[in-house]
Structures are given as C-alpha cells and as structure tokens.
Short mmCIF file of C-alpha atoms in Angstrom, two decimals:
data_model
loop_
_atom_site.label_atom_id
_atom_site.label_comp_id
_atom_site.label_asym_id
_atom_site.label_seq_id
_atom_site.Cartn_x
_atom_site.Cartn_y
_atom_site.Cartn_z
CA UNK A 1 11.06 -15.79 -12.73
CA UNK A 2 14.81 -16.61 -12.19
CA UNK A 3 17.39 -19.56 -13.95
CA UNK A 4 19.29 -21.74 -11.42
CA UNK A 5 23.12 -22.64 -11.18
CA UNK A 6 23.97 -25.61 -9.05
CA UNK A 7 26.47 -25.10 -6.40
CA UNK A 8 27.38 -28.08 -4.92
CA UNK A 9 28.82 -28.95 -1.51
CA UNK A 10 29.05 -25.47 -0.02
CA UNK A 11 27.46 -25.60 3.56
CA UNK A 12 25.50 -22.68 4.81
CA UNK A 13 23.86 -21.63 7.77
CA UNK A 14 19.96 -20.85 7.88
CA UNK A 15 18.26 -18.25 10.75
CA UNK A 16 15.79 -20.10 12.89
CA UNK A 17 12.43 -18.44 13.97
CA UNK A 18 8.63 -18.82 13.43
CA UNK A 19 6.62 -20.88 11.92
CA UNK A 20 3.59 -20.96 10.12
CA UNK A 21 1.66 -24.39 10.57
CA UNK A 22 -1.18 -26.07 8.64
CA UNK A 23 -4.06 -24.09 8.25
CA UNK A 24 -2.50 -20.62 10.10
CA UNK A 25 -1.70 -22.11 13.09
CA UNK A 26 2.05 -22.29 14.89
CA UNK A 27 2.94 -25.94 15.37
CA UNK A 28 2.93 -27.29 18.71
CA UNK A 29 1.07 -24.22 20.05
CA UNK A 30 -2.18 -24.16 18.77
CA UNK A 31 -1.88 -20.02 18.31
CA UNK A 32 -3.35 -18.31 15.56
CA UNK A 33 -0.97 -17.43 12.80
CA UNK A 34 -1.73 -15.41 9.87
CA UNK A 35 -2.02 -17.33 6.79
CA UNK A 36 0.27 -16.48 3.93
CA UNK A 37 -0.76 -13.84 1.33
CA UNK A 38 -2.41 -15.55 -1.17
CA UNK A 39 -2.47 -15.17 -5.12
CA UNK A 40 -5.83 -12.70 -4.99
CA UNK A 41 -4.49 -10.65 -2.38
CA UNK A 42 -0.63 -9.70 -4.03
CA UNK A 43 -3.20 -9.27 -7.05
CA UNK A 44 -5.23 -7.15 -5.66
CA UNK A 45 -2.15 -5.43 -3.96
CA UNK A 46 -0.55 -5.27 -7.85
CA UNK A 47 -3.75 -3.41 -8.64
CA UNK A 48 -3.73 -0.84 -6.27
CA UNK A 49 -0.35 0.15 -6.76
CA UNK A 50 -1.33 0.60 -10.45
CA UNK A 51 -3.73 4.23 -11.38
CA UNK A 52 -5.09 3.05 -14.94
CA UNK A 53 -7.44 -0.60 -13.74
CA UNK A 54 -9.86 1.01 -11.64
CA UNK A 55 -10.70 4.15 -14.82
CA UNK A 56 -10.28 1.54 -17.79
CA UNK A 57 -12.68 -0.63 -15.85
CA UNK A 58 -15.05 2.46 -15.30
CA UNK A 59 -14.97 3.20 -19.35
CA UNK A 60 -15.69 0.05 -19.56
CA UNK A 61 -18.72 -0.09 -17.02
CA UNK A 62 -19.77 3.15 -18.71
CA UNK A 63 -20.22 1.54 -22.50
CA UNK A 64 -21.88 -1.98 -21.02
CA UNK A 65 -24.02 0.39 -19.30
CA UNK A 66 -25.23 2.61 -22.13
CA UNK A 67 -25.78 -0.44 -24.24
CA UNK A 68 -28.11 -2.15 -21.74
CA UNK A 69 -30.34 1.13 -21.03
CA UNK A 70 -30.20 1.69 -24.72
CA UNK A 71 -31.80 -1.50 -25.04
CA UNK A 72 -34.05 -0.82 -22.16
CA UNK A 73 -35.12 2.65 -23.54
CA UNK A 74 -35.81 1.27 -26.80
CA UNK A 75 -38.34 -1.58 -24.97
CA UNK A 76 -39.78 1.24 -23.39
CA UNK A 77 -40.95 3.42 -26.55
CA UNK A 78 -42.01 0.42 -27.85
CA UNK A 79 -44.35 -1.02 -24.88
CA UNK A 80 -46.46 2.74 -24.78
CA UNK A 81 -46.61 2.80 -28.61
CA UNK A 82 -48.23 -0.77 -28.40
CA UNK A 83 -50.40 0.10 -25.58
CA UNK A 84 -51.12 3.07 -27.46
CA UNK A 85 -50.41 5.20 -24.70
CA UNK A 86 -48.99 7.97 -26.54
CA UNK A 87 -49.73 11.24 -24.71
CA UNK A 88 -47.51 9.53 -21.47
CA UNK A 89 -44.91 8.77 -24.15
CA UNK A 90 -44.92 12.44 -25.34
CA UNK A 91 -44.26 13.69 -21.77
CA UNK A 92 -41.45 11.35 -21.79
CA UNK A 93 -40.09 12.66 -24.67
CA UNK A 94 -40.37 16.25 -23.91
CA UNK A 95 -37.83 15.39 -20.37
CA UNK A 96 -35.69 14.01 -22.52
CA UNK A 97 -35.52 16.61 -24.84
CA UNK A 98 -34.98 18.84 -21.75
CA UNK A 99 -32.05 16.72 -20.63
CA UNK A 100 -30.75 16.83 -23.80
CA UNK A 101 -29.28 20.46 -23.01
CA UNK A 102 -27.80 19.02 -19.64
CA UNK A 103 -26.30 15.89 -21.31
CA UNK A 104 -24.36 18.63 -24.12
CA UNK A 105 -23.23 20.46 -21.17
CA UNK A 106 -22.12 17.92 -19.62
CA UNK A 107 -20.07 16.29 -22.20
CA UNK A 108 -18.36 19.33 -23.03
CA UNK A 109 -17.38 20.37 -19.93
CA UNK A 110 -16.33 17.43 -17.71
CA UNK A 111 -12.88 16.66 -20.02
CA UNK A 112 -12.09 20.16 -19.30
CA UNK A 113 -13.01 19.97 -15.55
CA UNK A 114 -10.93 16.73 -15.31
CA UNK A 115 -8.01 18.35 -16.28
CA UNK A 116 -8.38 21.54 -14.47
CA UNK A 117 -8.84 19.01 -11.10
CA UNK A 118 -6.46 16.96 -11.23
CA UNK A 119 -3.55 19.06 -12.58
CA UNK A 120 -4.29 21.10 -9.09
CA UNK A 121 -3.93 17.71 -7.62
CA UNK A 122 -0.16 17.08 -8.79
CA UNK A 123 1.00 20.65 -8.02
CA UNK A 124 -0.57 19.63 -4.30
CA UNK A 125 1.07 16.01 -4.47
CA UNK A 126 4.47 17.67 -5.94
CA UNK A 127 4.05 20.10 -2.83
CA UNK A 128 3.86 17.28 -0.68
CA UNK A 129 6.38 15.22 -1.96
CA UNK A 130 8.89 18.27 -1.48
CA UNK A 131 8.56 18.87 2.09
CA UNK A 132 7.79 15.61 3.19
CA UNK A 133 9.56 12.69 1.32
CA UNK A 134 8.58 11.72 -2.65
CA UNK A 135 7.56 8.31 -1.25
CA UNK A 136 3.84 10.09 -0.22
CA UNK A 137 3.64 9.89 -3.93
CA UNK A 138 2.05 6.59 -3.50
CA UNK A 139 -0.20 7.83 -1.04
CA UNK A 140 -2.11 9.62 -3.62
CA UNK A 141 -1.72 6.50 -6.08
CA UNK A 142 -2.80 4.19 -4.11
CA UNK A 143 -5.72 6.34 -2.60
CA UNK A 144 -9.16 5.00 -3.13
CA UNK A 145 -11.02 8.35 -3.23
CA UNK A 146 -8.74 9.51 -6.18
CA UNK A 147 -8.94 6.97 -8.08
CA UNK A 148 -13.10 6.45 -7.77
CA UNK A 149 -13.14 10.03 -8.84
CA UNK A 150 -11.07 9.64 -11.99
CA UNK A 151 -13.41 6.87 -12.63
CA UNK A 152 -16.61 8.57 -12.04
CA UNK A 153 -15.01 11.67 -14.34
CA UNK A 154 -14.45 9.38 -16.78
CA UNK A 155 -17.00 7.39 -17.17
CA UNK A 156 -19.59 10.35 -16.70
CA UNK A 157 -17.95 12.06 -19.98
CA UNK A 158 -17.84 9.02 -21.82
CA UNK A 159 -21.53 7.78 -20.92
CA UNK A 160 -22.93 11.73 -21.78
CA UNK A 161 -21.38 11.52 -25.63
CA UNK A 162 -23.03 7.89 -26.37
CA UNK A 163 -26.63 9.06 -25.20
CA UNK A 164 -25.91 12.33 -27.50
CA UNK A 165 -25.87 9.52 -30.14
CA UNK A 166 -29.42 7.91 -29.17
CA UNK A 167 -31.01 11.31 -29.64
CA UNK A 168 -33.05 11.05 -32.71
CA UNK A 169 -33.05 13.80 -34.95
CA UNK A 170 -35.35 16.96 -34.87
CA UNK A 171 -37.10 19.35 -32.03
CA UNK A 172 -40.37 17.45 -31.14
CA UNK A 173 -39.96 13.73 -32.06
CA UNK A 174 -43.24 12.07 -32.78
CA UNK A 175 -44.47 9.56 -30.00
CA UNK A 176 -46.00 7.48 -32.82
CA UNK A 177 -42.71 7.06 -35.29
CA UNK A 178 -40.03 7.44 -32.48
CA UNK A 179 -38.00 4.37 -32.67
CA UNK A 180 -35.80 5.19 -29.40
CA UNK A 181 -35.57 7.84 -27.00
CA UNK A 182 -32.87 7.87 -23.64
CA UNK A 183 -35.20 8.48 -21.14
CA UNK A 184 -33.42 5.64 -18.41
CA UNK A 185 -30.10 7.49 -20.33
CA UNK A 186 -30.60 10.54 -19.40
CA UNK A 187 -31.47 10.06 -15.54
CA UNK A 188 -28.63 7.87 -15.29
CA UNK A 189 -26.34 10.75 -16.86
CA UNK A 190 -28.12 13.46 -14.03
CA UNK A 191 -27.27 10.76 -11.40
CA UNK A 192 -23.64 10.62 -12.71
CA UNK A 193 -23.61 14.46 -12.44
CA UNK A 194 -24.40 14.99 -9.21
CA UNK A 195 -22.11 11.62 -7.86
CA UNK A 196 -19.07 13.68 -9.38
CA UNK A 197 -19.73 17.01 -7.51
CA UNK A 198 -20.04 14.54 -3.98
CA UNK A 199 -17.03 12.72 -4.81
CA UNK A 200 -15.03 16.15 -6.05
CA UNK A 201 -16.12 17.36 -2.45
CA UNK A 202 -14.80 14.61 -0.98
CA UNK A 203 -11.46 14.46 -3.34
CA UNK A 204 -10.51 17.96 -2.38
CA UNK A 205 -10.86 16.87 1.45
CA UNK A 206 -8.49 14.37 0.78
CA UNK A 207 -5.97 15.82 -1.49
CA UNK A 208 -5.59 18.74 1.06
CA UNK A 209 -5.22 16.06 3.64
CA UNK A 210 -2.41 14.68 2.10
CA UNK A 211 -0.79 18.10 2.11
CA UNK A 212 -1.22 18.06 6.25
CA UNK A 213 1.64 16.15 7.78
CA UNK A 214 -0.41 14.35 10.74
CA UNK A 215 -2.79 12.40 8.23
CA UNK A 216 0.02 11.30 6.20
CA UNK A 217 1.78 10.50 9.16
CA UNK A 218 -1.08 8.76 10.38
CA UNK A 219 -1.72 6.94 7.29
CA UNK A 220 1.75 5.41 6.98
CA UNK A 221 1.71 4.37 10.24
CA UNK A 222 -1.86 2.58 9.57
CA UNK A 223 -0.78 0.62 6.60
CA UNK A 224 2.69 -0.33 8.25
CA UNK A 225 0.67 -2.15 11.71
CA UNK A 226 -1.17 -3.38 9.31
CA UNK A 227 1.34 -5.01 7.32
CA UNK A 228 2.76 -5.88 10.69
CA UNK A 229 -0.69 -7.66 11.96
CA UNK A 230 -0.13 -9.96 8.73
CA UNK A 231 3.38 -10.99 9.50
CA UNK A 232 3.21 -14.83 10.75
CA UNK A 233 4.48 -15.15 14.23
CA UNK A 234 7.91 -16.58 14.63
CA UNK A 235 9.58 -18.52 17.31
CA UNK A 236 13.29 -19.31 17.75
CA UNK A 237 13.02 -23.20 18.66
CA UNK A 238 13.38 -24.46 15.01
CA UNK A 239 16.65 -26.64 13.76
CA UNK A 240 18.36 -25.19 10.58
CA UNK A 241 17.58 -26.83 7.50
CA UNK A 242 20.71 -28.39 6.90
CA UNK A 243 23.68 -27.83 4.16
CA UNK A 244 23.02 -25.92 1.37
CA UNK A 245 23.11 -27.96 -2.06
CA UNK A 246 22.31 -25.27 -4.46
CA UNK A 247 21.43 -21.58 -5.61
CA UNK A 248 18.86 -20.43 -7.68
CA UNK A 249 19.74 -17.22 -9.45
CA UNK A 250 17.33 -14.27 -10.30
CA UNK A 251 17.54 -14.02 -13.88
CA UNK A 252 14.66 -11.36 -14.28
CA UNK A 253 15.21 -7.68 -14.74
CA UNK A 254 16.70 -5.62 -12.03
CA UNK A 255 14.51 -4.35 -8.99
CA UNK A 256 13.39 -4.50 -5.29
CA UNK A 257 11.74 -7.66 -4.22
CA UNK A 258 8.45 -6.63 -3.13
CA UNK A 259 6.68 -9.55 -2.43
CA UNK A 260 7.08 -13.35 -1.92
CA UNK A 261 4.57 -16.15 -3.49
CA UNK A 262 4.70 -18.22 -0.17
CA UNK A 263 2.10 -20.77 -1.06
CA UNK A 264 3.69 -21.48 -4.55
CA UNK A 265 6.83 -21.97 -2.96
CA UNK A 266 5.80 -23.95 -0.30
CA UNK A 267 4.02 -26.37 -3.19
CA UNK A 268 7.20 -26.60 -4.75
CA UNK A 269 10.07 -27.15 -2.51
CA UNK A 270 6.80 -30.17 -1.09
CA UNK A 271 7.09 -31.59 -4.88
CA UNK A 272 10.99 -31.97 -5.18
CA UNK A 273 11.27 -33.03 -1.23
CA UNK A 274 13.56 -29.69 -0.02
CA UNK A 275 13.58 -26.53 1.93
CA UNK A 276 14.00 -23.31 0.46
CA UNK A 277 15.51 -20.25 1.90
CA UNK A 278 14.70 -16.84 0.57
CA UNK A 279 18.00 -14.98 0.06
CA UNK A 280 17.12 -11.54 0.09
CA UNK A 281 14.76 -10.03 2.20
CA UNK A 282 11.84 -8.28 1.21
CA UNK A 283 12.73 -4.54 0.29
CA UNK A 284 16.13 -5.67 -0.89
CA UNK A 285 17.46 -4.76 -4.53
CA UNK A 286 18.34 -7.25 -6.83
CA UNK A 287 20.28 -8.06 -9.55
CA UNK A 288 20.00 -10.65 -12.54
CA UNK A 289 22.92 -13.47 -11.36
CA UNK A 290 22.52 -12.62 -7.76
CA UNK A 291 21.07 -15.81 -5.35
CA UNK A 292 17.56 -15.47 -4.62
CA UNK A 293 16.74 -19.23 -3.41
CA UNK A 294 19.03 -20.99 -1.42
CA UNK A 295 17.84 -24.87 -1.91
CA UNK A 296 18.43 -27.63 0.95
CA UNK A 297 17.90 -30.72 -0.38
CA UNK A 298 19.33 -33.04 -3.13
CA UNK A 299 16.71 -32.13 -5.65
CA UNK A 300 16.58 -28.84 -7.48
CA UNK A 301 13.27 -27.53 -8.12
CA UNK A 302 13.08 -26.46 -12.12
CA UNK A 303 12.65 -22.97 -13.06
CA UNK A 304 9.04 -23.70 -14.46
CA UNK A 305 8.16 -24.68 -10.57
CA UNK A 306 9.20 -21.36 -9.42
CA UNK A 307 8.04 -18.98 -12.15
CA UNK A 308 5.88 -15.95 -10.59
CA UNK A 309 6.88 -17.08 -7.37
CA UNK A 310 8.57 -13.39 -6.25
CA UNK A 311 7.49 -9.75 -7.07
CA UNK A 312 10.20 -7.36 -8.52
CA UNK A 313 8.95 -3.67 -8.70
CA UNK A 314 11.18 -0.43 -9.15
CA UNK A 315 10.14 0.58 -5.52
CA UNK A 316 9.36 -1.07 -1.93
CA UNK A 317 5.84 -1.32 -0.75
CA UNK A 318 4.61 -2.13 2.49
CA UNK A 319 2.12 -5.19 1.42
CA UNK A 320 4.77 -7.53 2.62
CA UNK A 321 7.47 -5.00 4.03
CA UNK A 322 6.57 -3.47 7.54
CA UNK A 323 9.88 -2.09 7.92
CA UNK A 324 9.12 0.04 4.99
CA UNK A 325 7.11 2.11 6.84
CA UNK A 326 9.88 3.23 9.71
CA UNK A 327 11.74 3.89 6.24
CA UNK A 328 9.45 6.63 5.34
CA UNK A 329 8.94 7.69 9.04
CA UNK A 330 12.31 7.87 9.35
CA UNK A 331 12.96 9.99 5.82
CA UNK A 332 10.10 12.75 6.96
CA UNK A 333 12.17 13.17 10.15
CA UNK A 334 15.20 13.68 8.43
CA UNK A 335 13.99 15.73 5.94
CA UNK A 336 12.33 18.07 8.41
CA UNK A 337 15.90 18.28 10.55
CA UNK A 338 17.89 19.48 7.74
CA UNK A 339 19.32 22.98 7.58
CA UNK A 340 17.19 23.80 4.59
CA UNK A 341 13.98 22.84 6.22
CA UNK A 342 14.87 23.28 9.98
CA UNK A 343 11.04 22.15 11.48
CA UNK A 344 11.64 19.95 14.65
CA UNK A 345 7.89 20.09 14.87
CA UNK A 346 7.63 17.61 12.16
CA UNK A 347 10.61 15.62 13.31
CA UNK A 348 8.56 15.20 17.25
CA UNK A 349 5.50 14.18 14.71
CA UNK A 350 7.30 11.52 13.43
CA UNK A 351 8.85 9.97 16.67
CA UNK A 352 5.14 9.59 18.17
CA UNK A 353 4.04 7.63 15.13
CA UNK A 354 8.27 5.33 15.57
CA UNK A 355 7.37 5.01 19.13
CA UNK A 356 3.67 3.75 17.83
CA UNK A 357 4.88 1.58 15.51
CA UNK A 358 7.65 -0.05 18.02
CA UNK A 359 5.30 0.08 20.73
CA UNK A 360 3.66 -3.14 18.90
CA UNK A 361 6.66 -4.61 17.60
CA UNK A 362 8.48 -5.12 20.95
CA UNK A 363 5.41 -7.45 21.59
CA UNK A 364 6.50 -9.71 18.96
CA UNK A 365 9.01 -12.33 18.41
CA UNK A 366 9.96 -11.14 14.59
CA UNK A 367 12.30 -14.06 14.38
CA UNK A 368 12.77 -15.74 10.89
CA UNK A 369 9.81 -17.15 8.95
CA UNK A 370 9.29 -21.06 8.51
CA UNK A 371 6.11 -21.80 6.54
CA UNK A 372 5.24 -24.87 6.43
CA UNK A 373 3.54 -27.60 4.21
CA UNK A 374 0.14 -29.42 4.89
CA UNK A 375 2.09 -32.47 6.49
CA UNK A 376 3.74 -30.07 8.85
CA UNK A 377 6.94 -29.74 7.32
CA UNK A 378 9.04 -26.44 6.62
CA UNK A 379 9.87 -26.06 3.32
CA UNK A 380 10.65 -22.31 2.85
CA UNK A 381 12.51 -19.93 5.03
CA UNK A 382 12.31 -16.24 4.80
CA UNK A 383 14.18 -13.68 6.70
CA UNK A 384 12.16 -10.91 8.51
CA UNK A 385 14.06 -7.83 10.41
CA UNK A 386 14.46 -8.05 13.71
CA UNK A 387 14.14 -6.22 16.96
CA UNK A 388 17.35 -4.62 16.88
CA UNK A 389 17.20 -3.88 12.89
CA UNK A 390 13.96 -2.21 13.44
CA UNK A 391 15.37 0.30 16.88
CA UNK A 392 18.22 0.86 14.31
CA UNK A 393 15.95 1.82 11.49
CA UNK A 394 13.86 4.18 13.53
CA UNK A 395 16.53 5.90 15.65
CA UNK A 396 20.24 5.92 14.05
CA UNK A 397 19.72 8.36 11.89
CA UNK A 398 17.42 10.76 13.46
CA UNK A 399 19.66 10.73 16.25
CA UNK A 400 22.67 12.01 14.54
CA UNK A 401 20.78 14.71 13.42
CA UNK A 402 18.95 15.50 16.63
CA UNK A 403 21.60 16.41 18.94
CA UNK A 404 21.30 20.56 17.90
CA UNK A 405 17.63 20.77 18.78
CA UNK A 406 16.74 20.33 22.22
CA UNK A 407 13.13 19.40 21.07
CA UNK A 408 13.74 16.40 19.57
CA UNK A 409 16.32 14.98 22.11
CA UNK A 410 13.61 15.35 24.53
CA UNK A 411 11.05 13.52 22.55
CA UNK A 412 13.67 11.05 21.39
CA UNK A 413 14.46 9.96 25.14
CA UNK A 414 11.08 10.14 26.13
CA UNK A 415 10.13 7.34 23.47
CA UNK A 416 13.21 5.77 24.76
CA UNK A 417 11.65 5.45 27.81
CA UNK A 418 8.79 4.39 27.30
CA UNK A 419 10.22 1.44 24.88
CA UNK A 420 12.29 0.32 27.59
CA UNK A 421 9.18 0.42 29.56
CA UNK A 422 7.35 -1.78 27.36
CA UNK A 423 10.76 -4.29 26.05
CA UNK A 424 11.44 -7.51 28.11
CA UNK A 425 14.95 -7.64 29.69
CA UNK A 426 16.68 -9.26 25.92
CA UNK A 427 15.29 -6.07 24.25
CA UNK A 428 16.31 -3.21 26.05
CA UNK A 429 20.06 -3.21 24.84
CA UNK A 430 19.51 -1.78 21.72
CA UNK A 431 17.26 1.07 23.24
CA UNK A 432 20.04 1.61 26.39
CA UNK A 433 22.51 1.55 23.37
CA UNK A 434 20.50 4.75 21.41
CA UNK A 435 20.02 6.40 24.65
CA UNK A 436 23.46 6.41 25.72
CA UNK A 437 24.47 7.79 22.38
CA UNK A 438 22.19 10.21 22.74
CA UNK A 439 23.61 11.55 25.43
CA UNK A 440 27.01 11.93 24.52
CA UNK A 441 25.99 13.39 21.17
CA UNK A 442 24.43 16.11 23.50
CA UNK A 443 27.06 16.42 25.87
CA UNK A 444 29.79 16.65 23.33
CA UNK A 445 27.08 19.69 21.24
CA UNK A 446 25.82 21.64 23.75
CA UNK A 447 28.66 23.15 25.87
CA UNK A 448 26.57 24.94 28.44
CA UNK A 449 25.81 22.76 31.50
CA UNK A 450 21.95 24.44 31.55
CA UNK A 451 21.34 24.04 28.07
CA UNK A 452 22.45 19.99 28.34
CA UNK A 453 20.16 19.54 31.34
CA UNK A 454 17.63 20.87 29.54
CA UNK A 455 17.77 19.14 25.89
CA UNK A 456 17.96 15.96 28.11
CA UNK A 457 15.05 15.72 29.86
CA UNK A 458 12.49 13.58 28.76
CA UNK A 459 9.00 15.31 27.20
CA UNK A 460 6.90 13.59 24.84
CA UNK A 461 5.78 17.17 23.55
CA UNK A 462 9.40 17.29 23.10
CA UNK A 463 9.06 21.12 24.21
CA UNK A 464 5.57 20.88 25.92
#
C-alpha cells in the first residue's frame, strides 16, 4: 500500500470532530453512528464500479447450468426408456426437435443483436456525456439494469450454442436408442429468450433516461444523501492527538484516494499503541512520496500492517466521497451556463437538487472523523469537508457565471434563502457571504435599475 519515512520531532496540529464509538455509537452520547464501511461493502463497491464481474459471472452461470440440465436431460431419457414408456418419450423428442429451429435462431442472432444494442447505447451515453458532464459515464457503468442485460445477452448466446451440441444427430431420433435429448435445455433457452426481450424493454427505458437531465440529476443527488447518510456523525469536543512523530508515505501508483479501510486501520494503529491521521482527504490526488498517514505515537506501524488499507482509483466516486456529488452538480450547471450551451434551464435544475443536497447537510455537524477502537480509544483521524467547503463547492462557481441570466440569480437567492432559513446562527456566514456577492456581481452586470430589480428577486422557478 505505501513505504514509510520517519520524521522525527516535527509537531503538528490535528482537526477535532466526531467520533465513532464501539459498536456505531458516539461516545458519551449514546446516538447512533454509522458503522465504518466494511471490507464486503468497498468490495462490493470495487465491483460495481467494474462492467466485466457481473457478464463473466453470467458465462459462467450459463456453462454450470447447461452441464447440470445436461445431466438432468440425460436421467430423463433414461427413466422413460426403463419404464418403457416410449411413446411419451417420442413426444418429448419431437418438442425438442421443434426447439431445435428456435435454439439455431437464437444463437445466431443474439451476438449480432448485442452489438447492434449496445453500440446505440454508447452513441446515447457519448450524447449524454457531451451536454451534461463525462462523469454520467459512470452512471451507465455502474447501472444495474445494463449490466443484468449484458449478462442475460450473454449468457443466453452462450447457453443456445452448448444445447446445439446435445442434439443428437438425424431428423427423428429413436426413443429406444436415444442416449440424450435437451428437453429441460431447450425450455430453459425459450425462458432465456423471452427474459432478454423484458429486460431490453426495460434497458431502453433506462438508457433514454439517462439521456433526460432530471433523472440523472435525480440520481446523483440519490447516491450523494446516500453517501451522506453513511458518514459517521462528528462532534467538535475531542483533544488533538498530540505531536506528530512520523509520516507514512504513499508509495503506490499515482491516483485519487477513493476510499479508506477504517477498520484495518483502526486494528493497526490499536496493535502499535498510536493514532493515525489520514492526510489527504478522500477525493484528493496523490502522488508516490507524498504523506498519506500522519502517525502520533512513538511506534510506527510497519508497512505490512497497513497494506490494502486505502483505495487509489483514476477517478473519485461517491462510496466514501459525498462532496463528489455537488462536484458533478456543480459541473452540469456550469456546463449548461457556458456560451456554447447557453440553457439556464438546466443550470435552475441543478440548484434544486444543491439546495437538496445542503438542505440535509446544514443538519449535520460534518466536523472531522475520530473512529475509535473497541476500548474506546481514537486511533485514526480522517478529515471530512465542512460546512463552509461544501456552500463553496455548490455556489462559487455557478455564481460567477450566473450574474448574465436573470434566471438563475433568482433561483440562486431563492436557495439562499431558504438555506439561511434552515442554518443555525454559526452557519449562515458563508450563505450571507454568496448572497452578498451575488448581488454585487448583478449590480456591477446589469446597468439598468429595472433589469437589477428584477434578476434579484428571489423565485425558486427561477423565472416562474
């Protein structure tokens, strides 16, 4: 995962903030905290940012399969041939010699129909990408509809050319010397047929969804409160660690940290008797020789103790990053404010869905992270963004563009207002802050004294 280089005697500073107690709950308080994401769930997380498990598992499913009804059909010939029941068998027979023509059709055709489908699908995803932001790409990767209908292609074509194979040769078999026939084959390859034309029904829905900007909209905003919801609570009662006695260094490749081991960390810092501090914060890039650990404490944890502890991918996720999703928020609005695109439509869309999103963060303390180990004791610390960050995040930008179009100033300070609203008294600075600038931005654009009274008055329609 990373080497480490001692650095000895430099004193550092370390955020205070939340905690997260034994068994999820927040010392002293007895709340409910949201455990730490454990090794299944950044697995399972790894997965679905990945297209090629779910169809190799499916291919997979799709040869297990054939062998055990190949077995089964074979048990079957051979039970009516013992019981001598040989006209039933013949009836048998003649379906699956009727399926047979289905089955060829099939396995001809469904390669060709799989690329014909989905090559649609990445001109639509391109198309997407373009006038939204290339980060919907994932959308479509991560989708579970897309990828259960690659693996239902797949495995449809690949199950149809093994039962070819159990076809014995000739017209008419005869029931008494047939040695096999795919009779539980062949339904199962009719049932596989007719599950692909549901789930290409359903596929097209949602690959023209993602062309629509609410859904996508909505969908970001869906997986960022929900990234949000797993965030432990923090507080801002807890002491700093003490001096820093060392860095550990990454010393893997090059990349955003993505995600954060917690319990394996937590284990280890227990072990050597310190407290670790996460350098970086998730979404951050870094380099091999950069510090990624700060340790507190006189013993340095070895390498081997924090192997696989952090994630490194070429691009942030949300699993572990909820400001990730203002970030793509954020990048639709701008997109759609810029001279080339000029739609202030989509740029109102996206302020409903930053006014969502900050509507449940203002509830929260989103102070720095202090997990704790079973005893009680915080071992690692791990810096989350904070109110201010986030306000920043969702409306610097946007604003600097907004100030031309009346439409989104007025659904800007509309959200404004309802955040401040909403904030206690310590958290409406940074929304007075953006709404002041607002208004001078305005004022120092739009020369007539009409036209500035009207681009800043407050409508959540923005022009209703």
């Amino acid at each position: 995962m990373s080497g480490m280089r001692g650095m000895r005697g430099m004193g550092d500073r370390s955020g205070t903030g939340s905690t997260s107690g034994p068994r999820g709950t927040r010392r002293g308080t007895g709340a409910r905290v949201p455990r730490p994401p454990r090794f299944l769930a950044a697995l399972r997380e790894r997965l679905r940012d990945s297209f090629w498990f779910t169809p190799a598992a499916g291919l997979v499913g799709a040869v297990v399969l054939w062998l055990a009804l190949s077995e089964l059909d074979t048990r079957i010939v051979m039970y009516f041939q013992q019981e001598g029941a040989y006209e039933e068998l013949g009836d048998l027979l003649t379906f699956a010699a009727d399926a047979r023509t289905i089955v060829t059709t099939v396995s001809s055709a469904m390669m060709t129909f799989i690329g014909v489908v989905f090559s649609i699908s990445l001109v639509a995803v391109q198309m997407a990408s373009g006038q939204l932001t290339p980060r919907v790409v994932r959308i479509f990767v991560r989708s579970r509809i897309s990828k259960l209908t690659l693996t239902v292609f797949l495995a449809t074509f690949a199950f149809s050319l093994l039962v070819l194979t159990s076809y014995e040769g000739g017209p008419e078999p005869d029931p008494r010397r047939v040695m096999s026939a795919p009779l539980l084959q062949s339904l199962l390859t009719l049932g596989l047929v007719g599950l692909s034309l549901l789930l290409f029904v359903a596929y097209v829905s949602s690959t023209l969804r993602l062309m629509q900007v609410g859904p996508v909209l909505d969908h970001i905003t869906r997986e960022s409160l929900r990234s949000l919801a797993r965030q432990p609570v923090g507080t801002q009662d807890e002491p700093p660690p003490g001096a820093r006695t060392a860095y550990v260094l990454h010393r893997e490749d090059a990349g955003v940290l993505r995600g954060v081991a917690v319990g394996r960390l937590v284990r280890a810092a227990h072990r050597h008797g310190v407290v670790l501090r996460l350098v970086p914060r998730i979404g951050d890039f870094v380099v091999p020789g950069t510090p990624l650990l700060a340790v507190h404490g006189e013993a340095v944890p070895p390498s081997s103790a924090l192997r696989r502890t952090v994630t490194v991918g070429v691009e942030r996720t949300v699993y572990q990053d909820p400001a990730f999703g203002l970030r793509q928020l954020s990048d639709i609005a701008l997109r759609a404010l810029s001279s080339s695109v000029n739609d202030p439509t989509t740029a109102v869309q996206c302020l409903d869905r930053i006014v969502q999103y900050l509507a449940v963060a203002v509830r929260l303390p989103l102070a720095p992270l202090h997990h704790r180990d079973r005893r009680g004791d915080v071992r690692l610390v791990q810096r989350v963004p904070g109110w201010t960050e986030l306000v920043d995040l969702a409306f610097e930008e946007i604003r600097w563009c907004a100030a031309t179009s009346p439409q989104v100033t007025r659904r800007l300070l509309a959200g404004l207002d309802d955040l401040l609203l909403l904030a206690s008294e310590e958290r409406r600075e940074p929304l007075l802050r953006h709404r002041a600038l607002l208004v001078e931005a305005v004022e120092r654009t739009v020369p007539e004294r009409s036209g500035r009274a009207f681009a800043l008055r407050p409508d959540r329609q923005g022009i209703g």
